[in-house]
CSV table of C-alpha atoms in Angstrom, one decimal:
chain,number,residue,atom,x,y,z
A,1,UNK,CA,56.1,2.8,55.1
A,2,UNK,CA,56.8,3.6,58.8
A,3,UNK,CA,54.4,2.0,61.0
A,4,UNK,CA,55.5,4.6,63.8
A,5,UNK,CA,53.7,6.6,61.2
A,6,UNK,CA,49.8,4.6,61.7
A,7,UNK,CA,50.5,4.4,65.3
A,8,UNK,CA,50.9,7.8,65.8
A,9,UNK,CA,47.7,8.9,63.4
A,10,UNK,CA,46.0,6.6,65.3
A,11,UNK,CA,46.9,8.0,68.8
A,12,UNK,CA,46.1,11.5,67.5
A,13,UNK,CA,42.8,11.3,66.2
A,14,UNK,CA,41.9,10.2,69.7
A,15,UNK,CA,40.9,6.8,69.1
A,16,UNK,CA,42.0,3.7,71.0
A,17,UNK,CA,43.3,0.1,69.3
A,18,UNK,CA,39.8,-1.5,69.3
A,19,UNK,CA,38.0,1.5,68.5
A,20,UNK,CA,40.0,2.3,65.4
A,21,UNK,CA,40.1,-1.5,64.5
A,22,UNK,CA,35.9,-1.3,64.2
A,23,UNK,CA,36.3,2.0,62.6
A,24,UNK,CA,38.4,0.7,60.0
A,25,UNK,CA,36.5,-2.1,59.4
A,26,UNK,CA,39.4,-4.7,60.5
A,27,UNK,CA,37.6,-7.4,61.7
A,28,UNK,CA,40.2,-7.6,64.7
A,29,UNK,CA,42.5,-5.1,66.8
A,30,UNK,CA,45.2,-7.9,66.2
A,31,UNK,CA,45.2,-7.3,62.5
A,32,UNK,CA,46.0,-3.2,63.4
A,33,UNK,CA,48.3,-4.4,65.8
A,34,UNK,CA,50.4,-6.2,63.1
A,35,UNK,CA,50.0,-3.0,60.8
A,36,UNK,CA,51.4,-0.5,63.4
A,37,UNK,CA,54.4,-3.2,64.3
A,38,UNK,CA,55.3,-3.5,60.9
A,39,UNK,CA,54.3,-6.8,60.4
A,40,UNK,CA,52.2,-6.5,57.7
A,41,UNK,CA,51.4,-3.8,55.3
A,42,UNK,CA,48.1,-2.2,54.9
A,43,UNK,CA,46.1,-2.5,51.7
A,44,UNK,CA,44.9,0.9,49.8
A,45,UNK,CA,41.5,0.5,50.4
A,46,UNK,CA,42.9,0.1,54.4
A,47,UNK,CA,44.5,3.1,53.7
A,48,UNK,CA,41.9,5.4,52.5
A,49,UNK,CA,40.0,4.4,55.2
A,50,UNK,CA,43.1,5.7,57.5
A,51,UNK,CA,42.8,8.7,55.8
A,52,UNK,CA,39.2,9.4,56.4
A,53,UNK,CA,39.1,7.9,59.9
A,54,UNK,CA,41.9,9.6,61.1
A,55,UNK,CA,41.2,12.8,59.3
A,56,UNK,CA,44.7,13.2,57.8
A,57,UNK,CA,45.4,13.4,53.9
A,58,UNK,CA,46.8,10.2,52.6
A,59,UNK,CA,50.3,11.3,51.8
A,60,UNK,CA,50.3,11.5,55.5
A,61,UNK,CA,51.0,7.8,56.1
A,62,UNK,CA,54.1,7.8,53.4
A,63,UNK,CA,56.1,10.2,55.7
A,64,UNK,CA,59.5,8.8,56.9
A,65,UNK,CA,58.2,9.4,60.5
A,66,UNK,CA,55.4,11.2,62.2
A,67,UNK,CA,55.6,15.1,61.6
A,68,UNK,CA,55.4,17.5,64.4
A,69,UNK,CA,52.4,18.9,65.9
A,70,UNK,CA,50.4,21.3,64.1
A,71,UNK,CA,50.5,25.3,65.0
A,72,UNK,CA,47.7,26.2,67.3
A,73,UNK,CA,49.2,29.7,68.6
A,74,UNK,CA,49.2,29.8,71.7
A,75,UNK,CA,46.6,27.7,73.9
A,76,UNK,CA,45.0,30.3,76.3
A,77,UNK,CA,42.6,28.4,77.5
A,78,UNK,CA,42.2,27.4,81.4
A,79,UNK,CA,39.9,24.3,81.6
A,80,UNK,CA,38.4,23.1,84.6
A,81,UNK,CA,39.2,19.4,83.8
A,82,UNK,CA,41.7,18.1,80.7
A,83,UNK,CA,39.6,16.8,78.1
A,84,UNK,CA,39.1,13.9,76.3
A,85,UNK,CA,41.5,13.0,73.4
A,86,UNK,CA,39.0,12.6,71.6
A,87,UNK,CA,37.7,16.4,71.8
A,88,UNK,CA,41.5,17.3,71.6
A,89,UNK,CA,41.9,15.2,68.3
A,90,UNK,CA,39.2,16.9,66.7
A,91,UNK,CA,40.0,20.5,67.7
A,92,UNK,CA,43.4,19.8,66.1
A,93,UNK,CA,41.3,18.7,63.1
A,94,UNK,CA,40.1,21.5,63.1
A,95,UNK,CA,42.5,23.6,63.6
A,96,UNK,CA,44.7,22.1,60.9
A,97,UNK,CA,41.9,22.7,58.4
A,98,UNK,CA,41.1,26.0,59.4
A,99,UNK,CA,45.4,27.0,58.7
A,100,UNK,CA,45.2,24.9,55.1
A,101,UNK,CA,42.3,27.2,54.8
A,102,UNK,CA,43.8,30.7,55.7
A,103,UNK,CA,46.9,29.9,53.8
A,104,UNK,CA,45.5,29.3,50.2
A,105,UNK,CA,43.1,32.3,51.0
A,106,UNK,CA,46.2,34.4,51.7
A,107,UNK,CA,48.1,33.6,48.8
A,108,UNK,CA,45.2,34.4,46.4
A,109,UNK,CA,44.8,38.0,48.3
A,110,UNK,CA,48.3,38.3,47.8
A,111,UNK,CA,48.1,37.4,44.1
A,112,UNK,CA,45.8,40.3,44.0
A,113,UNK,CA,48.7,42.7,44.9
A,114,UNK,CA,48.0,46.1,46.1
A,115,UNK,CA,47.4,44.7,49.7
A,116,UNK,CA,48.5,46.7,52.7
A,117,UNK,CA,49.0,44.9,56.2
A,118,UNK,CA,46.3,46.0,58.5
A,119,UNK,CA,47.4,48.7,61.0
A,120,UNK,CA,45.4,47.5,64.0
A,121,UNK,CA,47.0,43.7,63.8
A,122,UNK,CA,49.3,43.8,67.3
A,123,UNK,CA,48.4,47.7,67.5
A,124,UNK,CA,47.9,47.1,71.3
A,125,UNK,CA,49.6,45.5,74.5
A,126,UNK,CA,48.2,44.3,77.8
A,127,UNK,CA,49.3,47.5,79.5
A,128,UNK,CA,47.0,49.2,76.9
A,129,UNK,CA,43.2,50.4,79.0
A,130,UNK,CA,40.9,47.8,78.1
A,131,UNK,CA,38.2,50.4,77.3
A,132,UNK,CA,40.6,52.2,75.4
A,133,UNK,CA,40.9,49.0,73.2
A,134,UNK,CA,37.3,48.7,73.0
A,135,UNK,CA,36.9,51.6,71.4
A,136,UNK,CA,39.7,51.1,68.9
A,137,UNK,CA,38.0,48.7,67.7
A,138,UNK,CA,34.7,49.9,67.7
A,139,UNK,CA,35.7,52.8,65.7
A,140,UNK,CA,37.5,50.6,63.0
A,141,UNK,CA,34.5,48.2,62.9
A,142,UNK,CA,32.2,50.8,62.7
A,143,UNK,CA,29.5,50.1,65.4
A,144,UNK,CA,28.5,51.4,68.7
A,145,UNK,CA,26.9,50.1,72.1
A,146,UNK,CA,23.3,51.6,71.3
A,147,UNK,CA,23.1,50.0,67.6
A,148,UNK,CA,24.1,46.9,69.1
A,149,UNK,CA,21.1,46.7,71.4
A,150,UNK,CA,18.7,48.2,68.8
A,151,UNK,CA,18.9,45.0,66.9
A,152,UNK,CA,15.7,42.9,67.1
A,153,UNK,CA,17.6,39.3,68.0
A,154,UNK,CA,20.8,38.5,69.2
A,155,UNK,CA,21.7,36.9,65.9
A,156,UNK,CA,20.7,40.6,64.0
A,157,UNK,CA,23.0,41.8,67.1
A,158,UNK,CA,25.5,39.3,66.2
A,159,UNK,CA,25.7,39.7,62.8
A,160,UNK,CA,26.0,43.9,63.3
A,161,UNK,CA,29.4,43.4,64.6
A,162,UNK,CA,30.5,40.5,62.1
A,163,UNK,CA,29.7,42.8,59.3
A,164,UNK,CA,31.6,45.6,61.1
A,165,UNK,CA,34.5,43.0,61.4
A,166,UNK,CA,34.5,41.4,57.6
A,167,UNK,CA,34.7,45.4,56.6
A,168,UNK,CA,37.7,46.0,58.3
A,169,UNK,CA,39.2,43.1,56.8
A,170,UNK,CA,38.4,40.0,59.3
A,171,UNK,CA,37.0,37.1,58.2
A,172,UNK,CA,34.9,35.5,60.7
A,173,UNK,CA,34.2,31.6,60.4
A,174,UNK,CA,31.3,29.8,62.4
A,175,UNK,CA,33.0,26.1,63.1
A,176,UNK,CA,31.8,23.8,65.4
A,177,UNK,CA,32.2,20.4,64.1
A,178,UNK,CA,34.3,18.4,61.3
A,179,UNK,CA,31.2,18.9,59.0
A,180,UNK,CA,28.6,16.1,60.7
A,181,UNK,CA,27.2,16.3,64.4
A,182,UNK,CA,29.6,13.3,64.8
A,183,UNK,CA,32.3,15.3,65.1
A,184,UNK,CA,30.8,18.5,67.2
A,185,UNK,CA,33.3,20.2,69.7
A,186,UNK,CA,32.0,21.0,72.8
A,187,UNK,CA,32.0,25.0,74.1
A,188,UNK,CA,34.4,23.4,76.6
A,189,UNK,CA,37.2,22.4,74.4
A,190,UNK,CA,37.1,25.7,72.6
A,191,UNK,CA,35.0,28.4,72.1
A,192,UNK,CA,37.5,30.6,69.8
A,193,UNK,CA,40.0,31.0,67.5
A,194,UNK,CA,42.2,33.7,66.1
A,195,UNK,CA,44.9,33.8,63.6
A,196,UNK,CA,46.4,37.4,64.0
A,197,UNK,CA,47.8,37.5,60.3
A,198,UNK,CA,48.2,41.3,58.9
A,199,UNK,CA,46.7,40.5,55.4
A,200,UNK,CA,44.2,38.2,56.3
A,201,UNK,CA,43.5,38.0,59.9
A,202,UNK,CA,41.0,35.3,60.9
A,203,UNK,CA,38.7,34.6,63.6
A,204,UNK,CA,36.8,30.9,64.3
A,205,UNK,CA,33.8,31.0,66.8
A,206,UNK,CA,32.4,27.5,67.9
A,207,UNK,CA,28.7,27.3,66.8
A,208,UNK,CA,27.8,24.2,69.0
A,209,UNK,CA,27.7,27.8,71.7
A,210,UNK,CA,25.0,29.9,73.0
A,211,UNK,CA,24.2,32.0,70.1
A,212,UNK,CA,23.7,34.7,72.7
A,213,UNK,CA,27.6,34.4,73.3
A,214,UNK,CA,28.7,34.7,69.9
A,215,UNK,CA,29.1,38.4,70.3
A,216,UNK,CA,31.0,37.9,73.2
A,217,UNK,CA,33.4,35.4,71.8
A,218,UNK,CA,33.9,37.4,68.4
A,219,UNK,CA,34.7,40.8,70.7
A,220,UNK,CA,37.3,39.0,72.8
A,221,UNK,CA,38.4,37.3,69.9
A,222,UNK,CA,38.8,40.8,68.3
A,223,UNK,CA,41.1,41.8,70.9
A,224,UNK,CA,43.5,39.1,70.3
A,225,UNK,CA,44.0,40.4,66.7
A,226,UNK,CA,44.3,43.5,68.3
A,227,UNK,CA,46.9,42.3,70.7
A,228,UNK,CA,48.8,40.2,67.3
A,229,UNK,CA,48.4,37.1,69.0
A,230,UNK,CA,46.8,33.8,67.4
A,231,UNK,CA,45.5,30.9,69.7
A,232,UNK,CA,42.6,29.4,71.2
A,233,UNK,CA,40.3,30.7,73.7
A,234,UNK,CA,37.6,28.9,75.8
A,235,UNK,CA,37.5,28.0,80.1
A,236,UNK,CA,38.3,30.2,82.7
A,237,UNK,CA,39.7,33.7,82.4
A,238,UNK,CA,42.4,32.3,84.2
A,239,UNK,CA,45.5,34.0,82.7
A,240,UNK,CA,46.2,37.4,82.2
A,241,UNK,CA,45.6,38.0,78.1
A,242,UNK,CA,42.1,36.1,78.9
A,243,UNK,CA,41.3,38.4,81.5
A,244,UNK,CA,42.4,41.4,79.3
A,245,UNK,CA,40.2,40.2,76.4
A,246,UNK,CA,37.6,39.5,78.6
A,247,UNK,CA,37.6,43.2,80.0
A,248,UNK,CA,37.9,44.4,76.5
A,249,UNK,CA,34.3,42.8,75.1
A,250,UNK,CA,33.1,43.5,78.7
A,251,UNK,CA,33.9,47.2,78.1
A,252,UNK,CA,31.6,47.6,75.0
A,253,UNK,CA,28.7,45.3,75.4
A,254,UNK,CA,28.2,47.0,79.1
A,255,UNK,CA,29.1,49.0,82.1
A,256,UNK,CA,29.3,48.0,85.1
A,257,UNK,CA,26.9,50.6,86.6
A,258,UNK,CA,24.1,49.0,84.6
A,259,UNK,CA,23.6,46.0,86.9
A,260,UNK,CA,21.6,48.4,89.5
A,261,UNK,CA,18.7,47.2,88.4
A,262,UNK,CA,19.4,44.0,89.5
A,263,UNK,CA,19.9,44.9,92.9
A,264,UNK,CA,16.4,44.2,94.6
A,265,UNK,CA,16.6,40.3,92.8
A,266,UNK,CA,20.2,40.0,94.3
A,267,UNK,CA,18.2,39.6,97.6
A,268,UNK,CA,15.8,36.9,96.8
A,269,UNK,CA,15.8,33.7,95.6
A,270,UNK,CA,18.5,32.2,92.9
A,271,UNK,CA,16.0,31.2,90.2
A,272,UNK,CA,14.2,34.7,90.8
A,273,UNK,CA,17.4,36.1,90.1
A,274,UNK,CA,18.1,34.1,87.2
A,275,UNK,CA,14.5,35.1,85.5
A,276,UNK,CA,15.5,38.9,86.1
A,277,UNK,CA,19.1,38.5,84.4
A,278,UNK,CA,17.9,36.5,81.6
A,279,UNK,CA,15.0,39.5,81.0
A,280,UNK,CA,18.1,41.7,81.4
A,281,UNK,CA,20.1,40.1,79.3
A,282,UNK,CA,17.9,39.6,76.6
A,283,UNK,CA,16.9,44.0,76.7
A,284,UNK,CA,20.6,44.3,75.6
A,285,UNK,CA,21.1,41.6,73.2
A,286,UNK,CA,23.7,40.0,76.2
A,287,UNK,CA,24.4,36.8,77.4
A,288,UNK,CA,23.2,35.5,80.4
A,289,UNK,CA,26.1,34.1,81.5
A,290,UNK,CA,28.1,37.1,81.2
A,291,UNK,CA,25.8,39.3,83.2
A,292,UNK,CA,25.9,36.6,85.9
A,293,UNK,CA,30.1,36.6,85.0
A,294,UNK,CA,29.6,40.7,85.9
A,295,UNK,CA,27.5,40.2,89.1
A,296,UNK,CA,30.6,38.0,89.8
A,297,UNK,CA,33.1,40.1,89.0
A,298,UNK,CA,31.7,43.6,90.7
A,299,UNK,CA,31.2,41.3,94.1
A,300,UNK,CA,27.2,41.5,94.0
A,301,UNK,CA,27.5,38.0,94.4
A,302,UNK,CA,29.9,35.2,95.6
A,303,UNK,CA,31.8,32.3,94.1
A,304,UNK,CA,29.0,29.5,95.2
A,305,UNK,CA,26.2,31.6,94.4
A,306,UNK,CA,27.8,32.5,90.9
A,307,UNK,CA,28.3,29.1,90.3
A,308,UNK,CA,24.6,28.2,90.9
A,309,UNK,CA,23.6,30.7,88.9
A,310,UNK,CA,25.9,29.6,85.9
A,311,UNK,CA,24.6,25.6,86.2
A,312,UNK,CA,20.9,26.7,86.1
A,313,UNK,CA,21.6,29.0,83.4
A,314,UNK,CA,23.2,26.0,81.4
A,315,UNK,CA,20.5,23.8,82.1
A,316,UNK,CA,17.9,26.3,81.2
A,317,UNK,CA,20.4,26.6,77.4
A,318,UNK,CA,20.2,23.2,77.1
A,319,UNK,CA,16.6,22.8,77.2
A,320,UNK,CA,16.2,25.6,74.9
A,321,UNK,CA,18.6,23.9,72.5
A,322,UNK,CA,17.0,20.4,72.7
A,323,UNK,CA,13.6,22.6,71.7
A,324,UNK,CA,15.0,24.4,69.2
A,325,UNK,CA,16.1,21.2,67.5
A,326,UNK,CA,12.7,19.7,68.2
A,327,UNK,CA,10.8,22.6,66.4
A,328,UNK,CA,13.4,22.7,63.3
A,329,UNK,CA,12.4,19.1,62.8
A,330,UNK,CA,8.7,19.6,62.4
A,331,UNK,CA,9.0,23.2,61.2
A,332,UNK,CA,8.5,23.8,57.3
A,333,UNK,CA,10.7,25.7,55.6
A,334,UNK,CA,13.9,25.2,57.3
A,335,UNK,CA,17.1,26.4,55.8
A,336,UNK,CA,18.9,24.5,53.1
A,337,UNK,CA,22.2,23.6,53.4
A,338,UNK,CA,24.0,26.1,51.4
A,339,UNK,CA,22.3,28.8,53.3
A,340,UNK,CA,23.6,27.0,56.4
A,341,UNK,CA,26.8,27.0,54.9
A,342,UNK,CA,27.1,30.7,53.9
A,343,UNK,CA,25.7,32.0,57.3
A,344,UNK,CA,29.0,29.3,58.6
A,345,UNK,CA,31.3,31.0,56.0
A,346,UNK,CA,30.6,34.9,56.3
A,347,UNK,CA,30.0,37.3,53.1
A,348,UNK,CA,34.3,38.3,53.4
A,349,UNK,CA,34.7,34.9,53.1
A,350,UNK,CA,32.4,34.1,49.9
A,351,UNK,CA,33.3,37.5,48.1
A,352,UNK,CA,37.1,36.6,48.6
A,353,UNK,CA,36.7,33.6,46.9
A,354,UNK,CA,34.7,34.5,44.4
A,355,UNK,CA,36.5,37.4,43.4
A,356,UNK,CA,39.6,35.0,43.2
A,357,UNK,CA,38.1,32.2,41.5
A,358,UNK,CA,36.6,34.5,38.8
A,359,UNK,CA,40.3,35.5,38.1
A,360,UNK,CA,42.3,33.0,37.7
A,361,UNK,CA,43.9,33.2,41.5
A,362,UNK,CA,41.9,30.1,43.2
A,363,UNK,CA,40.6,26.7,40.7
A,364,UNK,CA,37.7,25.1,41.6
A,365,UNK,CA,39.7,22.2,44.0
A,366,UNK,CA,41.4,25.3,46.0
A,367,UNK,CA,37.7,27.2,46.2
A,368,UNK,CA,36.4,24.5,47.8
A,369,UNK,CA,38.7,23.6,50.3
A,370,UNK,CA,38.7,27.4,51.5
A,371,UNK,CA,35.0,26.8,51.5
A,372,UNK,CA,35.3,23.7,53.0
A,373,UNK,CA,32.7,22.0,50.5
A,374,UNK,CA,33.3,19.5,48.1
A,375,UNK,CA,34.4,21.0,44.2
A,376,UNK,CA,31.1,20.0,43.0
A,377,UNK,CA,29.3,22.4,45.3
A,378,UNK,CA,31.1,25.3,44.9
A,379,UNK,CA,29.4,27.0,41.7
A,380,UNK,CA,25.6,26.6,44.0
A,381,UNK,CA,27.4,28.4,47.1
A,382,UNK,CA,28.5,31.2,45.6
A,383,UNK,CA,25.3,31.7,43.9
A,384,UNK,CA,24.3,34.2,46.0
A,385,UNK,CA,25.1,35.6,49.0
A,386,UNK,CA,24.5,34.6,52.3
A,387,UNK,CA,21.0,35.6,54.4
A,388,UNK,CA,21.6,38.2,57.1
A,389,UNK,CA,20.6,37.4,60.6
């Protein structure tokens, strides 16, 4: 075995010399030390551990040398700060997982023959109107602005436009850890992913977000398929295609004429501003954050006043979220895990594979790696299908 091979899985799951040492249950950096200098060879149980620890399969550490890095697409995101290598390790976990995924899901929909590449993969450019692209892709999902906002919750609003998207033939994943809240990616490392493919175009929002956002993310992740282009979104709208996609869910969740309302609160206080946006917000199904983006954007306020605005709004989310946790934990009748799980996984996703596994195009072992679950759980998650909401 190369020991290039351990230093380099090491160095890419994010984890230093002593911290994969304790995580391998070593004993001693020294002995890892020896193992990545070649000086002595790891035992098997050493190297399942690897394999679990440094989230790669086990054939990875019998490669001649370390492979290349894994597609991501392209990277548009603009981050305020470069993050850990930690978060960076995981997201290309992730991202790894999420391919394996797509790619065995692919081949089974081509195994079904009869497939057609979808029209509306790379239909439009960034000199195409944003609005104009909005409503290309509301027509093709089937949903409008005032159905949107007739939705009790911003889940129900949410889950409107996913079901418009899985029946145009996207299959939208909710991922926003390695499957324990050990391994939970931050909003700021990502907050989507698309995978522009004709046959089987996928999009990945992070849960760990606002849930108020998720319509937001999966609209500008829409208009990356749209576009043909797979990557990762999250940060400032810094570059162009970010702006584009931006404009693009901007354009059917809102117009800009609607913020009048607001214009009396733009002359008080900030946190009497932030109570009327959040009421605002929460009328139309919106996020916060993009309606205080919008006052941005249309100059009804400035850069320092946006920014407060945006930092009291993420306080005020956190607080919610820690309460939200707090309640789940004393509340009876929370969710069971596989009703967790196929919320995560999307009905396009569950009918796809069961359709395929009922004949003959996925085993049980390839079912549950597209579901991500272990083969044992399979048969109980595709039961039934997922609750709406």
């Amino acid at each position: 075995m190369n020991p290039e091979v351990f230093q380099w899985a090491r160095e890419s799951s994010g984890l230093s010399v002593d911290e994969a040492a304790h995580a391998l249950e070593l004993g001693s950096a020294e002995k890892l030390i020896k193992i990545e200098r070649g000086e002595e060879v790891p035992t098997r149980s050493v190297l399942l551990r690897m394999a679990k620890r440094y989230r790669r399969p086990l054939l990875t550490f019998y490669l001649p040398r370390p492979p290349r890095a894994g597609f991501r697409g392209q990277d548009f995101r603009t981050l305020p700060a470069k993050p850990p290598v930690s978060d960076e390790a995981l997201l290309d976990a992730l991202i790894r997982d999420v391919n394996a995924r797509h790619q065995l899901l692919k081949s089974a929909l081509e195994d079904e023959g009869a497939l057609e590449p979808l029209p509306y993969v790379g239909s439009k450019t960034l000199a195409s109107d944003p609005a104009r692209v909005a409503e290309s892709i509301a027509l093709r999902l089937g949903v409008n602005r005032d159905a949107f906002r007739a939705q009790k919750t911003t889940e129900a609003a949410f889950s409107y436009l996913r079901a418009g998207a899985e029946q145009a033939g996207v299959f939208v994943l909710l991922v926003g850890d390695l499957g324990n809240y050990h391994s939970a990616l931050p909003v700021e490392t990502y907050r989507g992913f698309s995978i522009a493919d004709p046959i089987a175009p996928f999009i990945v929002l992070n849960d760990q977000d606002a849930r108020s956002a998720w319509s937001f993310t999966l609209l500008h992740e829409l208009a990356h398929i749209w576009l043909g282009q797979s990557g990762i979104s999250g940060g400032r709208d810094d570059q162009e295609v970010e702006k584009f996609c931006n404009e693009v869910a901007a354009a059917f969740l809102m117009d800009a004429v609607e913020l009048d309302p607001l214009a009396d609160a733009l002359q008080g206080e900030d946190l009497g501003l932030v109570d009327e946006l959040s009421e605002f917000a929460g009328r139309r199904n919106l996020s916060r954050k993009m309606v205080a983006y919008a006052l941005l954007k249309a100059g009804l306020v400035s850069h320092a006043r946006w920014a407060r605005l945006d930092a009291e709004l993420t306080n005020r989310w956190l607080k919610e979220k820690q309460k939200r946790k707090a309640d789940a934990k004393t509340k009876d009748g929370a969710p069971d895990y596989y009703t967790v799980r196929r919320h995560r996984l999307g009905s396009a996703m569950l009918s796809a594979v069961r359709r395929n596994l009922s004949n003959g195009n996925l085993t049980v072992t390839k079912a549950a790696k597209v579901l991500g679950v272990k083969p044992r759980s399979v048969t109980s998650l595709l039961s039934k299908p997922p609750a709406l909401g």
